[in-house]
mmCIF file with all atom_site columns, C-alpha atoms in Angstrom:
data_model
loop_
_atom_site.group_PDB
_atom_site.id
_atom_site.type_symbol
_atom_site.label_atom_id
_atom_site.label_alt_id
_atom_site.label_comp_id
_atom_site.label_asym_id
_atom_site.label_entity_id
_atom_site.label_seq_id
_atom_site.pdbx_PDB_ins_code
_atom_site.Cartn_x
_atom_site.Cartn_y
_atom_site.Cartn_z
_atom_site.occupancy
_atom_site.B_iso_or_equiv
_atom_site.pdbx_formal_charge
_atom_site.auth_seq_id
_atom_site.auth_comp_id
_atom_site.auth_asym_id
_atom_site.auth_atom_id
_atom_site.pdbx_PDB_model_num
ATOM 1  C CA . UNK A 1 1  ? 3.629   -42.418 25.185 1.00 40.00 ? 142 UNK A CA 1
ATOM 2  C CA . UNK A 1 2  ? 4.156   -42.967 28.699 1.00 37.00 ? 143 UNK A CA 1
ATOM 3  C CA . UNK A 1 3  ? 6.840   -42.097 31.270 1.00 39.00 ? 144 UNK A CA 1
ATOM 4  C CA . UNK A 1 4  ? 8.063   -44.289 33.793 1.00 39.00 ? 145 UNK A CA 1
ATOM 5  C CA . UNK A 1 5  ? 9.908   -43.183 37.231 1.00 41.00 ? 146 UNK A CA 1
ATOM 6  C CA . UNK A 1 6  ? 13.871  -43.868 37.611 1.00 41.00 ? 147 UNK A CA 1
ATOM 7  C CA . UNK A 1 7  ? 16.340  -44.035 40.660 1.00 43.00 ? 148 UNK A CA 1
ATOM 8  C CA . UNK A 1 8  ? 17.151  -41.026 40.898 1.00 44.00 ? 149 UNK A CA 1
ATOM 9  C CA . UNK A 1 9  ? 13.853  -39.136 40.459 1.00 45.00 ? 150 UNK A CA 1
ATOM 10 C CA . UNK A 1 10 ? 13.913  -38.487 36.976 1.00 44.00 ? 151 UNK A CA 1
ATOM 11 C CA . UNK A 1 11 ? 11.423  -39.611 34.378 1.00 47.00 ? 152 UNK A CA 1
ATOM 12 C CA . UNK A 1 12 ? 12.395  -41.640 31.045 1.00 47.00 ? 153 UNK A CA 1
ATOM 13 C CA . UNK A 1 13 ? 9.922   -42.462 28.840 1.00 51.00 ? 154 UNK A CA 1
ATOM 14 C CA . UNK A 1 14 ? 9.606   -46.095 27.074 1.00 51.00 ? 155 UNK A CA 1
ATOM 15 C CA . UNK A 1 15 ? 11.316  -44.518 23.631 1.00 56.00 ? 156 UNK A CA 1
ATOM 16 C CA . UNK A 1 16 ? 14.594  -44.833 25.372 1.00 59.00 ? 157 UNK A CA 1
ATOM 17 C CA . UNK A 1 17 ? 14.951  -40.816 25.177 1.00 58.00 ? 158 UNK A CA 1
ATOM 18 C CA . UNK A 1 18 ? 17.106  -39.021 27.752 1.00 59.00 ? 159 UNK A CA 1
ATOM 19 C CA . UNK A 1 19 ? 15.608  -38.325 31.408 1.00 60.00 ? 160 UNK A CA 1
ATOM 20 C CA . UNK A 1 20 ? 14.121  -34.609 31.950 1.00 54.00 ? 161 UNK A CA 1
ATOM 21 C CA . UNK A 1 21 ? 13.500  -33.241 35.175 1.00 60.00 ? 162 UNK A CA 1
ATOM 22 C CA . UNK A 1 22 ? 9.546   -33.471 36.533 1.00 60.00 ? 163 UNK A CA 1
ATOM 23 C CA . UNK A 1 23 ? 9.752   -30.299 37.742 1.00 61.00 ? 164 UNK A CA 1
ATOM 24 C CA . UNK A 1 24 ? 7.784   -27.311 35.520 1.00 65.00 ? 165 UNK A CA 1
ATOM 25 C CA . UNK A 1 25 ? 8.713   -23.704 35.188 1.00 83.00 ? 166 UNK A CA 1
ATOM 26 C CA . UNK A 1 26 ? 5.320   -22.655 35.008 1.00 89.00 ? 167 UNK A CA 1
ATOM 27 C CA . UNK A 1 27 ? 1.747   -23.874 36.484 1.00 92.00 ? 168 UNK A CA 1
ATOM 28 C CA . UNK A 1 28 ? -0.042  -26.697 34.372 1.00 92.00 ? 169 UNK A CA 1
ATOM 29 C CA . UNK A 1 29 ? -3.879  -26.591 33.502 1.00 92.00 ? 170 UNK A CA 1
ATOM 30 C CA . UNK A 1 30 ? -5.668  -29.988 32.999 1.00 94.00 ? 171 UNK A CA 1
ATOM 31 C CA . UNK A 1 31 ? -7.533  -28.559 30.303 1.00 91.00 ? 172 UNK A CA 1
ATOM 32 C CA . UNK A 1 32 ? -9.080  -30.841 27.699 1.00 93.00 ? 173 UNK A CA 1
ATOM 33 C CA . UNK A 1 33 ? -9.680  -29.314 23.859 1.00 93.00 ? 174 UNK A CA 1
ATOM 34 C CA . UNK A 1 34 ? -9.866  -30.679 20.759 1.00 93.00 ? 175 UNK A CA 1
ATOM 35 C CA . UNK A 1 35 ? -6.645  -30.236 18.659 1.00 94.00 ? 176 UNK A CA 1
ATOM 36 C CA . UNK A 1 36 ? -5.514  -30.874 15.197 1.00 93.00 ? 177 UNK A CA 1
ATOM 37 C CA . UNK A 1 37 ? -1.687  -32.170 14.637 1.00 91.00 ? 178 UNK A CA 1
ATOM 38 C CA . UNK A 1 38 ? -0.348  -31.908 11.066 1.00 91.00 ? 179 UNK A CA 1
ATOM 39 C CA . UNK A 1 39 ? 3.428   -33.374 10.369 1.00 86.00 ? 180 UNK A CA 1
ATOM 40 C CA . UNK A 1 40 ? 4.962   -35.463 7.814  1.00 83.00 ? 181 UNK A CA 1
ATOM 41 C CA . UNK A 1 41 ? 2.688   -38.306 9.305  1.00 78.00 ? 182 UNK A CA 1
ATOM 42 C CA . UNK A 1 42 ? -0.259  -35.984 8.190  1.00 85.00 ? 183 UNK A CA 1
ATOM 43 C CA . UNK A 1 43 ? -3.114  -34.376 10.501 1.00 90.00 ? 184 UNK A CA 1
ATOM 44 C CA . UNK A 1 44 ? -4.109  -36.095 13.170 1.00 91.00 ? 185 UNK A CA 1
ATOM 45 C CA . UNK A 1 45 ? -7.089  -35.310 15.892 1.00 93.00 ? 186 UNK A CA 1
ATOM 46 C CA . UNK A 1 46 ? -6.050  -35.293 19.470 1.00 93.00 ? 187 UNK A CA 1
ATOM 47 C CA . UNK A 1 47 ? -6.961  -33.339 22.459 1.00 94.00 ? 188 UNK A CA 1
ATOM 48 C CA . UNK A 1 48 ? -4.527  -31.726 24.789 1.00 94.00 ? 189 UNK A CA 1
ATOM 49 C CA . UNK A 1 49 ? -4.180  -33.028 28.328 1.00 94.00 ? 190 UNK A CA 1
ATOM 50 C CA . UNK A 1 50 ? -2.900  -29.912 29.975 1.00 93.00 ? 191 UNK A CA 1
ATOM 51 C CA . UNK A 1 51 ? -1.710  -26.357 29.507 1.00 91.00 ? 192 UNK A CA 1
ATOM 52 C CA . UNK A 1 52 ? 0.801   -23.949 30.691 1.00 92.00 ? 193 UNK A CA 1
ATOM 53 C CA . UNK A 1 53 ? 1.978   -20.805 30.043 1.00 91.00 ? 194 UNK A CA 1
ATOM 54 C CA . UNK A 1 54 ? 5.316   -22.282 28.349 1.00 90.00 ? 195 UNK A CA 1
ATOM 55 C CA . UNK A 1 55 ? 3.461   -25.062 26.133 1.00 90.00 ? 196 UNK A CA 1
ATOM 56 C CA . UNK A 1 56 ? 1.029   -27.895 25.792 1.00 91.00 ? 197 UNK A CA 1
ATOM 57 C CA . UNK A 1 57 ? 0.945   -31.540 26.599 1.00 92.00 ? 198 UNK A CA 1
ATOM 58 C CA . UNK A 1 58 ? -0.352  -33.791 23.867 1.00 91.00 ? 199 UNK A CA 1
ATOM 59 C CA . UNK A 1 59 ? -0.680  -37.511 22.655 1.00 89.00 ? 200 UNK A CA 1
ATOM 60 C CA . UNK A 1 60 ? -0.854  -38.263 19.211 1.00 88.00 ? 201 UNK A CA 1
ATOM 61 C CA . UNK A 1 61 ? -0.637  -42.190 17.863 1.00 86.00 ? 202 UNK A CA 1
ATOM 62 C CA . UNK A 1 62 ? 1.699   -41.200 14.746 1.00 83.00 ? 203 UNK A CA 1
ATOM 63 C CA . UNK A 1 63 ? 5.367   -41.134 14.285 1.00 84.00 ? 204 UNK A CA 1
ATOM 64 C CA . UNK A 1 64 ? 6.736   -38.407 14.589 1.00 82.00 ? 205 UNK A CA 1
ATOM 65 C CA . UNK A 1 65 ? 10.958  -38.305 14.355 1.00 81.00 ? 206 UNK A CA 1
ATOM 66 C CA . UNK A 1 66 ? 12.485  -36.299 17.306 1.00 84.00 ? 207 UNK A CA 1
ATOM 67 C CA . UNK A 1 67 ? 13.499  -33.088 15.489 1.00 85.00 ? 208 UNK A CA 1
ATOM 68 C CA . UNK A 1 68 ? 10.506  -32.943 12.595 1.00 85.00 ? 209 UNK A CA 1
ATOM 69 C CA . UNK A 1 69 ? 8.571   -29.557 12.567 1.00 90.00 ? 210 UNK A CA 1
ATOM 70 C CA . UNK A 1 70 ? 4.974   -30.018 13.721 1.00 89.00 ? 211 UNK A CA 1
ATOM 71 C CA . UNK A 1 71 ? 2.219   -27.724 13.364 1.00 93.00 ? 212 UNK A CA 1
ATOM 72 C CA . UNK A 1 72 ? -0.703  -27.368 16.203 1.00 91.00 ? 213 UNK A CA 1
ATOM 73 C CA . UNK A 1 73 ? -4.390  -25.823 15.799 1.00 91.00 ? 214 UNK A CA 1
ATOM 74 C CA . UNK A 1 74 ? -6.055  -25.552 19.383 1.00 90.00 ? 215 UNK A CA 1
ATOM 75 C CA . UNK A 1 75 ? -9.941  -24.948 19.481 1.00 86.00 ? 216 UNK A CA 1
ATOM 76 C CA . UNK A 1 76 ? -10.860 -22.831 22.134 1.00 83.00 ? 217 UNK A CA 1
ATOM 77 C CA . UNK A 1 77 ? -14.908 -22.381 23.020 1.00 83.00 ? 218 UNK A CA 1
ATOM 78 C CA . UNK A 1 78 ? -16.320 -19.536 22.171 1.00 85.00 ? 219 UNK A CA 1
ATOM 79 C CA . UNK A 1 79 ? -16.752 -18.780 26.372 1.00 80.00 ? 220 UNK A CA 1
ATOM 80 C CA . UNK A 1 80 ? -12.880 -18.299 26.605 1.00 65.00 ? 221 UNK A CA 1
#
């Protein structure tokens, strides 16, 4: 899904879905892991693009309905 730049500084994304501010209460790691999504769609692979302290920012190519409960497995190395 990508976002796209309005006006007023905002970002809206191509889903029509109201603008949210860019701006992040907490620093954001580009960190790359594997992750497992399971929803209604079913479990998908994916891999995160970054992490922060207040969530995680992830793709997947399913549908997923704005709302829907959606369970996340991260795998961390064994290093961490």
């Amino acid at each position: 899904m990508s976002s796209e730049a309005s006006k007023d500084g905002k970002n809206a994304n191509s889903a029509g879905r109201k603008p949210y501010n860019d701006v992040q209460s907490a620093a954001r790691f580009p960190v790359k892991l594997p992750i497992a999504v399971k929803s209604d769609a079913g479990v998908r692979p994916s891999e995160t693009q970054n992490i922060s302290a207040n969530g995680v920012l992830f793709e997947v190519d399913a549908d997923m309905p704005i709302g829907s409960p959606v369970d996340f497995t991260i795998s961390l190395p064994a290093d961490v």
